[in-house]
Amino acid sequence: MDGALWMYALLALTTAPPLVPNAALIASAGALAERGELSLPLVLLVIAGSALAGDAAIYGIGRMASGRAIGWLSRTARRKAALAWTGDRMHAHGLPFVVGVRFLPSGRLIGGLTAAIVRYGSKRYLLGAGIAEAVWASYSVALGYWGGSALDSTWGALVIGTGVSLVVAAVAQVLSRSGQRGSGLRGPRASLAPGASDAQGAEPPAAA
């Protein structure tokens, strides 16, 4: 029992913060759940819940320190471009993009900070983040649950999980670009000023 508690705690500690490699641990948790050593519902709840808590913390930090967040994201041309690209599409595509951006490289960090900076509504952001984390936790744990059993190895589940993550990220990219081409517009550049509108899911200010 003590070992199981430590495993749940470790899952939470490695899932809440972004950019922490934890695919092997999650695959192992799924395999342990398949063997009856961990509770599958509790594993899913801990992983999805702690990830959502981390997303909320990122959003909150972005709101409280938007100036510093803008400075950090604008430190390099690549980060600045990612900030503008994410802000534009977050306002143009709304909730579907909030869900999809989580699966892009560094998507949790960039997406959460950008949502805070452009004043994307907190309730809508957390709804989208919650959906994304539920999907991510489900397939990540399932790969360990079924893949580990089928392949008799959590490493096999880890390899499959990495591949699925890359596929999901590619699909998110394709859907975003398709939506952009379908509209025929790039959409207005979202305001990055801390004083931008704070309405739930508000549209970005009109271009001058």
CSV table of C-alpha atoms in Angstrom, one decimal:
chain,number,residue,atom,x,y,z
A,1,MET,CA,0.0,0.0,0.0
A,2,ASP,CA,2.8,2.4,0.9
A,3,GLY,CA,4.4,1.7,-2.5
A,4,ALA,CA,1.2,2.5,-4.3
A,5,LEU,CA,0.9,5.8,-2.4
A,6,TRP,CA,4.5,6.7,-3.4
A,7,MET,CA,3.7,5.9,-7.0
A,8,TYR,CA,0.6,8.1,-7.0
A,9,ALA,CA,2.6,10.9,-5.4
A,10,LEU,CA,5.4,10.5,-8.0
A,11,LEU,CA,2.9,10.6,-10.8
A,12,ALA,CA,1.4,13.8,-9.5
A,13,LEU,CA,4.8,15.5,-9.0
A,14,THR,CA,6.1,14.6,-12.4
A,15,THR,CA,2.9,15.4,-14.3
A,16,ALA,CA,1.9,18.8,-12.8
A,17,PRO,CA,5.0,20.8,-14.1
A,18,PRO,CA,5.5,21.1,-17.9
A,19,LEU,CA,8.5,19.7,-19.7
A,20,VAL,CA,9.2,16.9,-17.3
A,21,PRO,CA,9.8,13.6,-19.0
A,22,ASN,CA,7.3,11.1,-17.6
A,23,ALA,CA,6.2,8.9,-20.4
A,24,ALA,CA,8.0,5.9,-19.0
A,25,LEU,CA,6.5,6.4,-15.6
A,26,ILE,CA,3.0,6.7,-16.9
A,27,ALA,CA,3.4,3.6,-19.1
A,28,SER,CA,4.6,1.8,-16.0
A,29,ALA,CA,1.6,3.0,-14.0
A,30,GLY,CA,-0.7,1.7,-16.7
A,31,ALA,CA,1.1,-1.7,-16.7
A,32,LEU,CA,0.9,-1.9,-12.9
A,33,ALA,CA,-2.9,-1.0,-13.1
A,34,GLU,CA,-3.3,-3.9,-15.5
A,35,ARG,CA,-1.7,-6.2,-13.0
A,36,GLY,CA,-4.0,-5.0,-10.2
A,37,GLU,CA,-1.2,-3.3,-8.2
A,38,LEU,CA,-2.7,0.2,-8.8
A,39,SER,CA,-6.2,1.4,-9.3
A,40,LEU,CA,-6.8,2.3,-12.9
A,41,PRO,CA,-9.5,5.1,-12.2
A,42,LEU,CA,-7.2,6.6,-9.5
A,43,VAL,CA,-4.2,6.5,-11.9
A,44,LEU,CA,-6.2,8.4,-14.5
A,45,LEU,CA,-7.6,10.9,-12.0
A,46,VAL,CA,-4.1,11.6,-10.5
A,47,ILE,CA,-2.5,12.1,-13.9
A,48,ALA,CA,-5.2,14.2,-15.6
A,49,GLY,CA,-6.0,16.2,-12.4
A,50,SER,CA,-2.3,17.0,-11.6
A,51,ALA,CA,-1.7,18.0,-15.3
A,52,LEU,CA,-4.8,20.3,-15.2
A,53,ALA,CA,-3.6,21.8,-11.9
A,54,GLY,CA,-0.2,22.5,-13.6
A,55,ASP,CA,-2.0,24.1,-16.5
A,56,ALA,CA,-4.0,26.3,-14.1
A,57,ALA,CA,-0.8,27.3,-12.3
A,58,ILE,CA,0.9,28.3,-15.7
A,59,TYR,CA,-2.1,30.4,-16.6
A,60,GLY,CA,-2.2,32.0,-13.2
A,61,ILE,CA,1.5,32.8,-13.3
A,62,GLY,CA,1.0,34.3,-16.8
A,63,ARG,CA,-1.8,36.5,-15.5
A,64,MET,CA,0.1,37.7,-12.4
A,65,ALA,CA,3.4,38.3,-14.2
A,66,SER,CA,2.3,39.0,-17.8
A,67,GLY,CA,5.1,41.5,-18.3
A,68,ARG,CA,7.7,39.0,-17.4
A,69,ALA,CA,6.0,36.3,-19.3
A,70,ILE,CA,6.0,38.5,-22.5
A,71,GLY,CA,9.6,39.3,-21.9
A,72,TRP,CA,10.5,35.6,-21.6
A,73,LEU,CA,8.5,34.6,-24.6
A,74,SER,CA,9.9,37.5,-26.6
A,75,ARG,CA,13.6,36.8,-25.7
A,76,THR,CA,14.2,34.9,-28.9
A,77,ALA,CA,12.7,35.3,-32.4
A,78,ARG,CA,11.4,31.7,-32.2
A,79,ARG,CA,9.5,32.2,-28.9
A,80,LYS,CA,8.2,35.6,-30.1
A,81,ALA,CA,6.8,33.9,-33.3
A,82,ALA,CA,5.3,31.1,-31.2
A,83,LEU,CA,3.6,33.7,-29.0
A,84,ALA,CA,2.1,35.6,-31.9
A,85,TRP,CA,1.1,32.4,-33.8
A,86,THR,CA,-0.6,30.9,-30.7
A,87,GLY,CA,-2.3,34.1,-29.7
A,88,ASP,CA,-3.7,34.6,-33.2
A,89,ARG,CA,-5.1,31.1,-33.5
A,90,MET,CA,-6.4,30.9,-29.9
A,91,HIS,CA,-8.7,33.8,-30.6
A,92,ALA,CA,-9.5,32.7,-34.2
A,93,HIS,CA,-10.3,29.0,-33.4
A,94,GLY,CA,-11.2,29.1,-29.7
A,95,LEU,CA,-11.7,26.0,-27.7
A,96,PRO,CA,-10.6,23.5,-30.4
A,97,PHE,CA,-7.2,25.2,-30.6
A,98,VAL,CA,-6.8,25.3,-26.8
A,99,VAL,CA,-7.3,21.5,-26.8
A,100,GLY,CA,-5.0,20.9,-29.8
A,101,VAL,CA,-2.1,23.2,-28.7
A,102,ARG,CA,-1.5,21.0,-25.7
A,103,PHE,CA,-0.2,18.2,-28.0
A,104,LEU,CA,2.3,20.4,-29.7
A,105,PRO,CA,6.0,20.6,-28.5
A,106,SER,CA,6.1,22.8,-25.3
A,107,GLY,CA,2.3,23.3,-25.9
A,108,ARG,CA,1.4,23.2,-22.2
A,109,LEU,CA,3.8,26.0,-21.4
A,110,ILE,CA,3.4,28.2,-24.5
A,111,GLY,CA,-0.4,27.7,-24.6
A,112,GLY,CA,-1.0,28.5,-21.0
A,113,LEU,CA,1.2,31.6,-20.9
A,114,THR,CA,-0.2,32.9,-24.2
A,115,ALA,CA,-3.8,32.4,-23.0
A,116,ALA,CA,-3.0,34.4,-20.0
A,117,ILE,CA,-1.2,37.2,-21.9
A,118,VAL,CA,-3.9,37.7,-24.5
A,119,ARG,CA,-6.6,37.5,-21.7
A,120,TYR,CA,-8.3,34.4,-23.1
A,121,GLY,CA,-11.1,33.6,-20.7
A,122,SER,CA,-9.9,31.5,-17.8
A,123,LYS,CA,-13.0,29.3,-17.7
A,124,ARG,CA,-12.8,28.5,-21.4
A,125,TYR,CA,-9.1,27.9,-21.1
A,126,LEU,CA,-9.4,25.5,-18.2
A,127,LEU,CA,-12.3,23.7,-20.0
A,128,GLY,CA,-10.1,23.2,-23.1
A,129,ALA,CA,-7.1,22.2,-20.9
A,130,GLY,CA,-9.3,19.7,-19.0
A,131,ILE,CA,-10.5,18.1,-22.2
A,132,ALA,CA,-6.9,17.9,-23.5
A,133,GLU,CA,-5.5,16.4,-20.3
A,134,ALA,CA,-8.3,13.8,-20.1
A,135,VAL,CA,-7.6,12.7,-23.6
A,136,TRP,CA,-3.8,12.7,-23.0
A,137,ALA,CA,-4.1,10.8,-19.7
A,138,SER,CA,-6.5,8.2,-21.2
A,139,TYR,CA,-4.3,7.2,-24.2
A,140,SER,CA,-1.0,7.5,-22.2
A,141,VAL,CA,-2.2,5.2,-19.5
A,142,ALA,CA,-4.0,2.9,-21.9
A,143,LEU,CA,-0.8,2.3,-23.8
A,144,GLY,CA,0.8,1.1,-20.7
A,145,TYR,CA,-2.3,-0.9,-19.6
A,146,TRP,CA,-2.7,-2.8,-22.9
A,147,GLY,CA,0.6,-2.3,-24.6
A,148,GLY,CA,2.6,-3.4,-21.6
A,149,SER,CA,0.6,-6.5,-21.3
A,150,ALA,CA,0.6,-7.3,-25.1
A,151,LEU,CA,4.3,-6.7,-25.4
A,152,ASP,CA,5.3,-7.9,-21.9
A,153,SER,CA,7.3,-4.7,-21.6
A,154,THR,CA,6.6,-1.1,-20.5
A,155,TRP,CA,9.3,0.0,-22.9
A,156,GLY,CA,7.2,-1.2,-25.8
A,157,ALA,CA,4.3,0.9,-24.5
A,158,LEU,CA,6.7,3.9,-24.1
A,159,VAL,CA,7.7,3.6,-27.8
A,160,ILE,CA,4.1,3.4,-28.9
A,161,GLY,CA,3.1,6.3,-26.7
A,162,THR,CA,5.8,8.5,-28.1
A,163,GLY,CA,4.6,7.7,-31.6
A,164,VAL,CA,1.0,8.4,-30.8
A,165,SER,CA,2.0,11.8,-29.2
A,166,LEU,CA,3.8,12.8,-32.4
A,167,VAL,CA,0.8,11.8,-34.5
A,168,VAL,CA,-1.6,13.8,-32.4
A,169,ALA,CA,0.7,16.8,-32.6
A,170,ALA,CA,0.8,16.5,-36.4
A,171,VAL,CA,-3.0,16.2,-36.6
A,172,ALA,CA,-3.3,19.4,-34.5
A,173,GLN,CA,-1.0,21.2,-36.8
A,174,VAL,CA,-2.9,20.1,-39.9
A,175,LEU,CA,-6.3,21.0,-38.5
A,176,SER,CA,-5.1,24.4,-37.5
A,177,ARG,CA,-3.6,25.1,-40.9
A,178,SER,CA,-6.7,23.8,-42.7
A,179,GLY,CA,-8.9,26.1,-40.6
A,180,GLN,CA,-6.7,29.0,-41.5
A,181,ARG,CA,-6.9,28.2,-45.2
A,182,GLY,CA,-10.7,27.6,-45.0
A,183,SER,CA,-11.3,31.0,-43.6
A,184,GLY,CA,-9.1,32.7,-46.2
A,185,LEU,CA,-7.7,35.0,-43.5
A,186,ARG,CA,-4.9,35.0,-41.1
A,187,GLY,CA,-7.1,36.5,-38.5
A,188,PRO,CA,-6.2,39.7,-36.5
A,189,ARG,CA,-3.1,39.7,-34.4
A,190,ALA,CA,-4.1,39.2,-30.8
A,191,SER,CA,-3.1,41.9,-28.4
A,192,LEU,CA,-0.3,41.1,-26.1
A,193,ALA,CA,-0.8,44.0,-23.8
A,194,PRO,CA,-1.6,43.2,-20.2
A,195,GLY,CA,-4.7,45.4,-20.3
A,196,ALA,CA,-6.4,43.5,-23.1
A,197,SER,CA,-10.0,42.5,-22.8
A,198,ASP,CA,-10.7,39.9,-20.1
A,199,ALA,CA,-14.1,38.7,-21.4
A,200,GLN,CA,-14.6,35.0,-21.5
A,201,GLY,CA,-13.5,33.9,-25.0
A,202,ALA,CA,-13.5,37.5,-26.1
A,203,GLU,CA,-12.5,38.4,-29.6
A,204,PRO,CA,-9.2,40.2,-30.0
A,205,PRO,CA,-9.3,44.0,-30.5
A,206,ALA,CA,-9.9,45.1,-34.1
A,207,ALA,CA,-6.8,46.1,-36.1
A,208,ALA,CA,-6.2,49.8,-36.3
